[in-house]
XYZ file of C-alpha atoms in Angstrom:
68
model
C -4.980 -105.801 72.388
C -5.866 -103.390 73.496
C -5.433 -99.672 72.908
C -6.229 -96.196 74.765
C -5.676 -92.648 72.854
C -5.111 -90.665 77.139
C -4.359 -87.484 76.982
C -2.584 -87.405 80.731
C -0.039 -89.505 82.945
C -3.791 -89.780 85.566
C -5.391 -91.480 83.354
C -3.403 -93.135 82.300
C -2.850 -94.487 85.967
C -6.428 -94.284 86.633
C -7.155 -96.838 83.627
C -3.945 -99.689 84.691
C -5.290 -99.296 88.978
C -8.577 -100.034 87.182
C -6.666 -102.919 85.651
C -4.929 -104.353 88.110
C -7.693 -104.849 89.909
C -10.076 -107.121 88.302
C -7.030 -109.411 87.244
C -6.159 -109.229 91.111
C -10.474 -110.046 91.644
C -10.521 -112.833 89.158
C -7.444 -114.456 90.474
C -9.584 -114.715 93.932
C -12.640 -115.687 91.946
C -10.382 -118.814 90.710
C -8.614 -119.737 94.243
C -9.608 -123.191 94.978
C -10.646 -124.076 98.468
C -7.632 -125.766 98.886
C -4.951 -123.250 97.492
C -6.984 -120.463 99.966
C -6.800 -123.034 102.577
C -3.027 -123.642 102.546
C -3.165 -119.634 102.042
C -2.964 -119.394 106.105
C 0.229 -120.737 107.296
C -1.652 -122.091 110.584
C -4.076 -124.068 107.887
C -1.517 -124.960 106.335
C 1.187 -127.028 108.797
C -3.292 -128.803 109.887
C -3.926 -129.562 106.391
C -0.623 -131.309 105.799
C -0.774 -133.423 108.706
C -4.132 -134.558 107.961
C -2.612 -135.406 103.764
C 0.234 -137.199 106.053
C -2.034 -138.852 108.429
C -3.890 -140.046 105.110
C -1.199 -141.000 102.714
C 0.414 -143.028 106.032
C -3.115 -145.168 106.945
C -2.725 -142.676 111.186
C -5.324 -141.206 112.511
C -8.613 -142.183 109.506
C -12.114 -142.522 111.262
C -14.599 -144.461 109.932
C -18.161 -143.648 109.605
C -21.391 -145.055 107.908
C -23.180 -143.463 106.257
C -27.221 -143.076 107.115
C -29.575 -143.718 104.193
C -32.460 -141.700 104.355
């Protein structure tokens, strides 16, 4: 636990704001691609439809891989 001796409420608010920004920034970095895409309602619908299609064998396109 971190303990700070702050003399004013302003100093306390400044430190707490700084720390909360660090936490939010860390969470944004930790968000994976799927979470990021699911955060947008339009993308979420596309992804959920694609997942449903794959699970039910619909709209699957097979491609040959080109070996160099």
